[in-house]
Amino acid sequence: IIIMFSMNAKLSLVSFAVLPIMVVATEIWRRRAREAYRWARRANAILTADLQENINGVRVVQSFSREEANYRRFADVLNKEHLNAVIHSVRLSAIFFPAVDFLGLVAVGLVIWYGGTQVLKAELSAGTLIAFTMYIGNFFMPIRDLAGRYNQLQSAMASGERIFDLLDTEPTMVDRPDTIEMPPIKGHVRFD
């Protein structure tokens, strides 16, 4: 950024004209992505819990002849919900990352358009314009990388929220208020 402004301040401002659009797009995406990842994590948790219950309780499921009903619930309800949640989150990423790339290309296009008119007027050298387009690529490359990291962060935050929700869950079985605290027990157990 410093080199770009030292080379040509007007061209720098033209190239950074897309940044406000990028900030707004990122904020919109961030809000939607967080909800999408929450939905995906919640659907994954429900799907996994149902699968685990059916595997651990296979004898009970078979005793009550629930195989077909449980399978339909798993396939038609839980698995479809999980699929829809994952597809939604993937679609958001599939829209956001090309948008970041597109805005980078728009910045290059603006620089070539504005810089090209400056070169034709002999107010800017062609070498400066070429260097500028290369600097723009170097400027937007970390932004693209940061967007990818931000995507991972949103996914991790949704997972962390699920963990904290579980840790914050109050137990359903609690001691009665008049329960007597048991004193520490001393001794040992011997198996013979």
Coordinates of N, CA and C in Angstrom, one line a residue:
I1 N 0.8 -1.2 0.0 CA 0.0 0.0 0.0 C 0.9 1.2 0.0
I2 N 1.9 1.2 0.8 CA 2.8 2.4 0.9 C 3.5 2.6 -0.4
I3 N 4.0 1.5 -1.1 CA 4.6 1.7 -2.4 C 3.7 2.2 -3.4
M4 N 2.4 1.6 -3.4 CA 1.4 2.1 -4.3 C 1.1 3.6 -4.2
F5 N 1.0 4.0 -3.0 CA 0.7 5.5 -2.8 C 1.9 6.3 -3.1
S6 N 3.1 5.8 -2.9 CA 4.3 6.6 -3.2 C 4.5 6.7 -4.7
M7 N 4.0 5.7 -5.5 CA 4.1 5.7 -6.9 C 3.1 6.6 -7.5
N8 N 1.8 6.5 -7.1 CA 0.7 7.4 -7.7 C -0.5 7.3 -6.7
A9 N -0.8 8.4 -6.1 CA -1.8 8.4 -5.1 C -3.2 8.2 -5.7
K10 N -3.4 8.9 -6.9 CA -4.7 8.8 -7.5 C -5.0 7.4 -8.0
L11 N -4.0 6.8 -8.6 CA -4.2 5.4 -9.1 C -4.4 4.5 -7.9
S12 N -3.8 4.7 -6.7 CA -4.0 3.9 -5.5 C -5.5 4.1 -5.1
L13 N -6.0 5.3 -5.1 CA -7.4 5.5 -4.6 C -8.3 4.8 -5.6
V14 N -8.0 4.8 -6.9 CA -8.9 4.1 -7.8 C -8.9 2.6 -7.6
S15 N -7.7 2.1 -7.3 CA -7.6 0.7 -7.1 C -8.3 0.2 -5.8
F16 N -8.3 1.1 -4.8 CA -8.9 0.8 -3.5 C -10.4 1.1 -3.5
A17 N -11.0 1.6 -4.6 CA -12.4 2.0 -4.6 C -13.3 0.8 -4.4
V18 N -12.8 -0.4 -4.7 CA -13.7 -1.6 -4.5 C -13.7 -2.1 -3.0
L19 N -12.8 -1.6 -2.2 CA -12.7 -2.0 -0.8 C -14.0 -1.8 0.0
P20 N -14.7 -0.7 -0.1 CA -15.9 -0.5 0.7 C -17.0 -1.6 0.2
I21 N -17.0 -1.9 -1.0 CA -17.9 -3.0 -1.5 C -17.5 -4.3 -0.9
M22 N -16.2 -4.5 -0.8 CA -15.8 -5.8 -0.3 C -16.1 -5.9 1.2
V23 N -15.9 -4.8 1.9 CA -16.2 -4.8 3.4 C -17.7 -5.1 3.6
V24 N -18.6 -4.5 2.8 CA -20.0 -4.7 2.9 C -20.4 -6.1 2.6
A25 N -19.8 -6.6 1.5 CA -20.1 -8.0 1.1 C -19.6 -9.0 2.1
T26 N -18.5 -8.7 2.7 CA -17.9 -9.6 3.8 C -18.8 -9.6 5.0
E27 N -19.3 -8.5 5.4 CA -20.2 -8.4 6.5 C -21.5 -9.1 6.3
I28 N -22.1 -9.0 5.1 CA -23.3 -9.7 4.8 C -23.0 -11.2 4.8
W29 N -21.9 -11.6 4.2 CA -21.6 -13.0 4.1 C -21.3 -13.6 5.5
R30 N -20.7 -12.8 6.4 CA -20.3 -13.2 7.7 C -21.6 -13.6 8.5
R31 N -22.6 -12.7 8.4 CA -23.8 -13.0 9.2 C -24.5 -14.2 8.6
R32 N -24.6 -14.3 7.3 CA -25.3 -15.5 6.8 C -24.5 -16.8 7.0
A33 N -23.2 -16.7 6.9 CA -22.3 -17.9 7.0 C -22.4 -18.4 8.5
R34 N -22.4 -17.5 9.4 CA -22.5 -18.0 10.8 C -23.8 -18.8 11.1
E35 N -24.9 -18.2 10.6 CA -26.2 -18.9 10.7 C -26.2 -20.3 9.9
A36 N -25.6 -20.2 8.8 CA -25.5 -21.5 7.9 C -24.7 -22.5 8.6
Y37 N -23.5 -22.1 9.2 CA -22.7 -23.1 9.9 C -23.4 -23.6 11.2
R38 N -24.1 -22.7 11.9 CA -24.8 -23.2 13.0 C -25.9 -24.2 12.7
W39 N -26.6 -24.0 11.6 CA -27.6 -24.9 11.1 C -26.9 -26.2 10.7
A40 N -25.8 -26.2 10.0 CA -25.1 -27.4 9.6 C -24.6 -28.2 10.8
R41 N -24.1 -27.5 11.8 CA -23.6 -28.2 13.0 C -24.7 -28.8 13.8
R42 N -25.8 -28.1 13.9 CA -27.0 -28.6 14.6 C -27.5 -29.8 13.9
A43 N -27.7 -29.8 12.6 CA -28.2 -30.9 11.8 C -27.2 -32.1 11.9
N44 N -25.9 -31.8 11.9 CA -24.9 -32.9 12.1 C -25.0 -33.6 13.4
A45 N -25.2 -32.8 14.5 CA -25.3 -33.3 15.8 C -26.6 -34.2 16.0
I46 N -27.7 -33.7 15.4 CA -28.9 -34.5 15.5 C -28.8 -35.8 14.7
L47 N -28.2 -35.7 13.5 CA -28.0 -36.9 12.7 C -27.1 -37.9 13.4
T48 N -26.0 -37.4 13.9 CA -25.0 -38.3 14.6 C -25.7 -38.9 15.8
A49 N -26.4 -38.2 16.6 CA -27.0 -38.7 17.8 C -28.1 -39.8 17.5
D50 N -28.8 -39.6 16.4 CA -29.8 -40.6 16.0 C -29.1 -41.8 15.5
L51 N -28.1 -41.7 14.8 CA -27.3 -42.8 14.3 C -26.7 -43.6 15.4
Q52 N -26.2 -42.9 16.4 CA -25.6 -43.6 17.6 C -26.6 -44.3 18.4
E53 N -27.8 -43.7 18.6 CA -28.8 -44.3 19.4 C -29.3 -45.6 18.7
N54 N -29.5 -45.5 17.4 CA -29.9 -46.7 16.6 C -28.9 -47.8 16.6
I55 N -27.6 -47.5 16.6 CA -26.6 -48.5 16.6 C -26.5 -49.1 18.0
N56 N -26.5 -48.3 19.0 CA -26.4 -48.8 20.4 C -27.7 -49.6 20.8
G57 N -28.8 -49.1 20.3 CA -30.1 -49.8 20.7 C -30.6 -50.7 19.6
V58 N -29.7 -51.3 18.8 CA -30.2 -52.1 17.7 C -31.1 -53.3 18.2
R59 N -30.8 -53.8 19.3 CA -31.7 -55.0 19.8 C -33.1 -54.5 20.1
V60 N -33.2 -53.3 20.7 CA -34.5 -52.7 21.0 C -35.2 -52.4 19.7
V61 N -34.5 -51.8 18.8 CA -35.1 -51.4 17.5 C -35.6 -52.7 16.8
Q62 N -34.8 -53.7 16.8 CA -35.3 -55.0 16.2 C -36.4 -55.6 17.0
S63 N -36.4 -55.5 18.3 CA -37.5 -56.1 19.1 C -38.8 -55.5 18.8
F64 N -38.8 -54.2 18.6 CA -40.1 -53.5 18.3 C -40.3 -53.4 16.8
S65 N -39.5 -54.0 16.0 CA -39.7 -54.0 14.5 C -39.7 -52.5 14.0
R66 N -38.7 -51.8 14.4 CA -38.7 -50.3 14.1 C -37.6 -50.1 13.0
E67 N -37.0 -51.1 12.4 CA -35.9 -50.9 11.4 C -36.4 -50.0 10.3
E68 N -37.5 -50.3 9.7 CA -38.0 -49.5 8.5 C -38.3 -48.1 8.9
A69 N -39.0 -47.9 10.0 CA -39.5 -46.6 10.4 C -38.3 -45.7 10.8
N70 N -37.3 -46.3 11.5 CA -36.1 -45.6 11.9 C -35.3 -45.2 10.7
Y71 N -35.2 -46.1 9.7 CA -34.5 -45.9 8.5 C -35.1 -44.7 7.7
R72 N -36.5 -44.8 7.6 CA -37.2 -43.7 6.9 C -36.9 -42.3 7.6
R73 N -37.0 -42.3 8.9 CA -36.8 -41.1 9.6 C -35.4 -40.6 9.4
F74 N -34.4 -41.5 9.4 CA -33.0 -41.1 9.2 C -32.8 -40.6 7.8
A75 N -33.3 -41.3 6.8 CA -33.1 -41.0 5.4 C -33.9 -39.8 4.9
D76 N -35.2 -39.8 5.3 CA -36.1 -38.8 4.7 C -36.1 -37.5 5.5
V77 N -35.8 -37.5 6.8 CA -35.9 -36.3 7.6 C -34.5 -35.8 8.0
L78 N -33.8 -36.6 8.8 CA -32.5 -36.1 9.4 C -31.4 -36.0 8.3
N79 N -31.3 -36.9 7.5 CA -30.2 -36.9 6.5 C -30.5 -35.7 5.5
K80 N -31.7 -35.5 5.1 CA -32.1 -34.5 4.1 C -31.8 -33.1 4.8
E81 N -32.2 -33.0 6.0 CA -31.9 -31.7 6.8 C -30.5 -31.4 6.8
H82 N -29.7 -32.4 7.1 CA -28.2 -32.2 7.1 C -27.7 -31.9 5.8
L83 N -28.1 -32.6 4.7 CA -27.7 -32.3 3.4 C -28.1 -30.8 3.0
N84 N -29.3 -30.4 3.3 CA -29.7 -29.0 3.0 C -28.9 -28.0 3.7
A85 N -28.5 -28.3 5.0 CA -27.7 -27.3 5.7 C -26.3 -27.2 5.2
V86 N -25.7 -28.3 4.8 CA -24.4 -28.3 4.3 C -24.3 -27.7 2.9
I87 N -25.3 -28.0 2.1 CA -25.4 -27.3 0.7 C -25.6 -25.8 0.9
H88 N -26.4 -25.4 1.8 CA -26.6 -24.0 2.0 C -25.2 -23.3 2.4
S89 N -24.5 -23.9 3.3 CA -23.2 -23.3 3.7 C -22.2 -23.3 2.6
V90 N -22.2 -24.4 1.8 CA -21.3 -24.4 0.7 C -21.6 -23.4 -0.4
R91 N -22.9 -23.2 -0.6 CA -23.4 -22.2 -1.6 C -22.9 -20.8 -1.2
L92 N -23.0 -20.5 0.1 CA -22.5 -19.2 0.5 C -21.1 -19.0 0.3
S93 N -20.3 -20.0 0.5 CA -18.8 -19.9 0.2 C -18.6 -19.8 -1.3
A94 N -19.4 -20.6 -2.0 CA -19.2 -20.6 -3.5 C -19.6 -19.2 -4.1
I95 N -20.4 -18.5 -3.4 CA -20.7 -17.1 -3.9 C -19.7 -16.1 -3.4
F96 N -19.2 -16.2 -2.2 CA -18.4 -15.2 -1.6 C -17.0 -15.2 -2.2
F97 N -16.3 -16.4 -2.3 CA -15.0 -16.4 -2.8 C -14.8 -15.9 -4.2
P98 N -15.7 -16.3 -5.2 CA -15.6 -15.7 -6.5 C -15.9 -14.2 -6.5
A99 N -16.8 -13.7 -5.5 CA -17.0 -12.3 -5.4 C -15.8 -11.5 -5.0
V100 N -15.0 -12.1 -4.1 CA -13.7 -11.5 -3.7 C -12.8 -11.4 -4.9
D101 N -12.7 -12.5 -5.6 CA -11.8 -12.6 -6.8 C -12.3 -11.6 -7.9
F102 N -13.6 -11.5 -8.0 CA -14.2 -10.6 -9.0 C -13.9 -9.1 -8.6
L103 N -14.0 -8.8 -7.4 CA -13.7 -7.4 -7.0 C -12.2 -7.1 -7.2
G104 N -11.4 -8.1 -7.0 CA -9.9 -7.9 -7.3 C -9.7 -7.6 -8.8
L105 N -10.4 -8.3 -9.6 CA -10.3 -8.1 -11.0 C -10.9 -6.7 -11.4
V106 N -12.0 -6.3 -10.8 CA -12.6 -5.0 -11.0 C -11.6 -3.9 -10.7
A107 N -10.8 -4.1 -9.6 CA -9.8 -3.2 -9.2 C -8.7 -3.1 -10.3
V108 N -8.3 -4.2 -10.8 CA -7.3 -4.2 -11.9 C -7.9 -3.5 -13.1
G109 N -9.1 -3.8 -13.4 CA -9.7 -3.2 -14.6 C -9.8 -1.7 -14.4
L110 N -10.2 -1.2 -13.2 CA -10.2 0.2 -13.0 C -8.9 0.9 -13.1
V111 N -7.9 0.2 -12.6 CA -6.5 0.7 -12.7 C -6.1 0.8 -14.2
I112 N -6.3 -0.3 -14.9 CA -5.9 -0.3 -16.3 C -6.7 0.8 -17.1
W113 N -8.0 1.0 -16.8 CA -8.8 2.0 -17.5 C -8.3 3.4 -17.1
Y114 N -8.2 3.7 -15.8 CA -7.7 5.0 -15.4 C -6.3 5.2 -15.8
G115 N -5.4 4.2 -15.5 CA -4.0 4.3 -15.8 C -3.8 4.4 -17.3
G116 N -4.5 3.7 -18.0 CA -4.4 3.7 -19.5 C -4.7 5.1 -20.0
T117 N -5.7 5.8 -19.5 CA -5.9 7.2 -20.0 C -4.8 8.1 -19.5
Q118 N -4.2 7.8 -18.4 CA -3.1 8.6 -17.9 C -1.8 8.4 -18.8
V119 N -1.6 7.1 -19.2 CA -0.5 6.8 -20.1 C -0.7 7.5 -21.5
L120 N -2.0 7.5 -22.0 CA -2.2 8.1 -23.3 C -2.0 9.6 -23.2
K121 N -2.2 10.2 -22.1 CA -2.0 11.6 -21.9 C -0.5 11.9 -21.5
A122 N 0.3 10.9 -21.4 CA 1.7 11.0 -21.1 C 1.9 11.5 -19.6
E123 N 0.9 11.3 -18.8 CA 1.0 11.7 -17.4 C 1.5 10.6 -16.5
L124 N 1.6 9.4 -17.1 CA 2.0 8.2 -16.3 C 2.7 7.3 -17.3
S125 N 3.8 6.6 -16.8 CA 4.6 5.8 -17.7 C 3.9 4.4 -17.7
A126 N 4.1 3.7 -18.8 CA 3.6 2.3 -19.0 C 4.1 1.4 -17.9
G127 N 5.4 1.6 -17.6 CA 6.0 0.7 -16.6 C 5.4 0.9 -15.2
T128 N 5.0 2.1 -14.9 CA 4.3 2.4 -13.6 C 3.0 1.7 -13.6
L129 N 2.3 1.7 -14.7 CA 1.0 1.1 -14.8 C 1.1 -0.4 -14.7
I130 N 2.1 -1.0 -15.3 CA 2.3 -2.5 -15.2 C 2.7 -2.8 -13.8
A131 N 3.6 -2.1 -13.2 CA 4.0 -2.3 -11.8 C 2.7 -2.2 -10.9
F132 N 1.9 -1.3 -11.1 CA 0.7 -1.1 -10.3 C -0.2 -2.3 -10.4
T133 N -0.4 -2.8 -11.6 CA -1.3 -4.0 -11.7 C -0.7 -5.2 -11.0
M134 N 0.6 -5.3 -10.9 CA 1.2 -6.4 -10.2 C 1.1 -6.2 -8.7
Y135 N 1.2 -4.9 -8.2 CA 1.0 -4.6 -6.8 C -0.4 -4.9 -6.4
I136 N -1.4 -4.6 -7.3 CA -2.8 -4.9 -6.9 C -3.0 -6.4 -6.7
G137 N -2.3 -7.2 -7.6 CA -2.4 -8.7 -7.4 C -1.8 -9.1 -6.0
N138 N -0.7 -8.5 -5.7 CA -0.1 -8.8 -4.4 C -0.9 -8.3 -3.2
F139 N -1.7 -7.2 -3.4 CA -2.5 -6.7 -2.4 C -3.8 -7.6 -2.2
F140 N -4.4 -8.1 -3.2 CA -5.6 -8.9 -3.1 C -5.3 -10.3 -2.8
M141 N -4.1 -10.8 -3.0 CA -3.8 -12.2 -2.7 C -4.0 -12.5 -1.2
P142 N -3.5 -11.7 -0.3 CA -3.7 -11.9 1.2 C -5.2 -11.8 1.5
I143 N -5.9 -10.9 0.9 CA -7.3 -10.8 1.2 C -8.1 -12.0 0.8
R144 N -7.7 -12.7 -0.3 CA -8.4 -13.9 -0.7 C -8.0 -15.0 0.3
D145 N -6.7 -15.0 0.8 CA -6.3 -16.0 1.8 C -7.0 -15.8 3.1
L146 N -7.1 -14.5 3.5 CA -7.8 -14.2 4.7 C -9.3 -14.6 4.6
A147 N -9.9 -14.4 3.5 CA -11.3 -14.8 3.3 C -11.5 -16.3 3.5
G148 N -10.5 -17.1 3.0 CA -10.5 -18.6 3.3 C -10.4 -18.9 4.7
R149 N -9.5 -18.2 5.4 CA -9.3 -18.4 6.8 C -10.5 -18.0 7.6
Y150 N -11.2 -17.0 7.2 CA -12.4 -16.5 7.8 C -13.5 -17.5 7.7
N151 N -13.5 -18.2 6.6 CA -14.5 -19.2 6.4 C -14.3 -20.4 7.4
Q152 N -13.0 -20.8 7.6 CA -12.7 -21.8 8.5 C -13.0 -21.3 10.0
L153 N -12.8 -20.0 10.2 CA -13.1 -19.5 11.5 C -14.6 -19.5 11.8
Q154 N -15.4 -19.2 10.8 CA -16.9 -19.3 11.0 C -17.3 -20.7 11.3
S155 N -16.8 -21.6 10.6 CA -17.1 -23.0 10.9 C -16.7 -23.5 12.3
A156 N -15.5 -23.1 12.7 CA -15.0 -23.4 14.0 C -15.8 -22.7 15.1
M157 N -16.2 -21.5 14.9 CA -17.0 -20.8 15.8 C -18.4 -21.5 16.0
A158 N -19.0 -21.9 14.9 CA -20.2 -22.6 15.1 C -20.1 -23.9 15.9
S159 N -18.9 -24.6 15.6 CA -18.7 -25.8 16.4 C -18.4 -25.5 17.9
G160 N -17.7 -24.4 18.1 CA -17.5 -24.0 19.5 C -18.7 -23.7 20.2
E161 N -19.6 -23.0 19.5 CA -20.9 -22.7 20.1 C -21.7 -23.9 20.5
R162 N -21.6 -24.9 19.7 CA -22.3 -26.2 20.0 C -21.7 -26.8 21.3
I163 N -20.4 -26.8 21.4 CA -19.7 -27.4 22.5 C -20.1 -26.6 23.8
F164 N -20.1 -25.3 23.7 CA -20.5 -24.5 24.9 C -21.9 -24.6 25.3
D165 N -22.8 -24.8 24.3 CA -24.2 -25.1 24.6 C -24.3 -26.4 25.4
L166 N -23.6 -27.4 25.0 CA -23.6 -28.6 25.7 C -23.1 -28.5 27.1
L167 N -22.0 -27.8 27.2 CA -21.4 -27.6 28.6 C -22.3 -26.8 29.5
D168 N -23.1 -25.9 28.9 CA -23.9 -25.0 29.7 C -25.3 -25.6 30.0
T169 N -25.5 -26.8 29.5 CA -26.8 -27.5 29.7 C -26.9 -27.9 31.2
E170 N -28.0 -27.5 31.8 CA -28.3 -27.8 33.2 C -28.7 -29.3 33.2
P171 N -28.3 -30.0 34.3 CA -28.7 -31.4 34.4 C -30.2 -31.5 34.7
T172 N -30.8 -32.5 34.1 CA -32.2 -32.7 34.3 C -32.5 -33.4 35.6
M173 N -31.5 -34.2 36.1 CA -31.7 -34.8 37.4 C -30.8 -34.0 38.5
V174 N -31.5 -33.5 39.4 CA -30.8 -32.7 40.5 C -31.2 -33.3 41.8
D175 N -30.3 -33.1 42.8 CA -30.6 -33.5 44.2 C -31.8 -32.7 44.8
R176 N -32.5 -33.3 45.7 CA -33.5 -32.6 46.4 C -32.9 -31.6 47.3
P177 N -33.6 -30.5 47.6 CA -33.0 -29.5 48.5 C -32.6 -30.0 49.9
D178 N -33.3 -31.0 50.4 CA -33.0 -31.5 51.7 C -32.0 -32.7 51.7
T179 N -31.3 -32.9 50.6 CA -30.4 -34.0 50.5 C -29.2 -33.7 51.4
I180 N -28.8 -34.8 52.1 CA -27.6 -34.7 53.1 C -26.4 -35.0 52.3
E181 N -25.4 -34.1 52.5 CA -24.1 -34.4 51.8 C -23.4 -35.6 52.4
M182 N -22.9 -36.5 51.6 CA -22.3 -37.7 52.1 C -20.9 -37.3 52.5
P183 N -20.4 -37.7 53.7 CA -19.0 -37.5 54.1 C -18.1 -38.3 53.3
P184 N -16.8 -37.9 53.2 CA -15.8 -38.7 52.5 C -15.7 -40.1 53.1
I185 N -15.6 -41.1 52.2 CA -15.5 -42.5 52.7 C -14.0 -42.9 52.6
K186 N -13.6 -43.5 53.7 CA -12.2 -44.0 53.8 C -12.3 -45.5 53.9
G187 N -11.3 -46.1 53.2 CA -11.3 -47.6 53.2 C -10.8 -48.1 51.9
H188 N -11.0 -49.3 51.6 CA -10.7 -49.9 50.3 C -11.6 -51.1 50.0
V189 N -11.5 -51.5 48.8 CA -12.3 -52.6 48.3 C -11.4 -53.7 47.8
R190 N -11.6 -54.9 48.2 CA -10.8 -56.0 47.8 C -11.6 -57.0 47.1
F191 N -11.1 -57.3 45.9 CA -11.8 -58.4 45.1 C -11.0 -59.7 45.3
D192 N -11.8 -60.7 45.6 CA -11.2 -62.0 45.9 C -11.7 -63.0 44.9

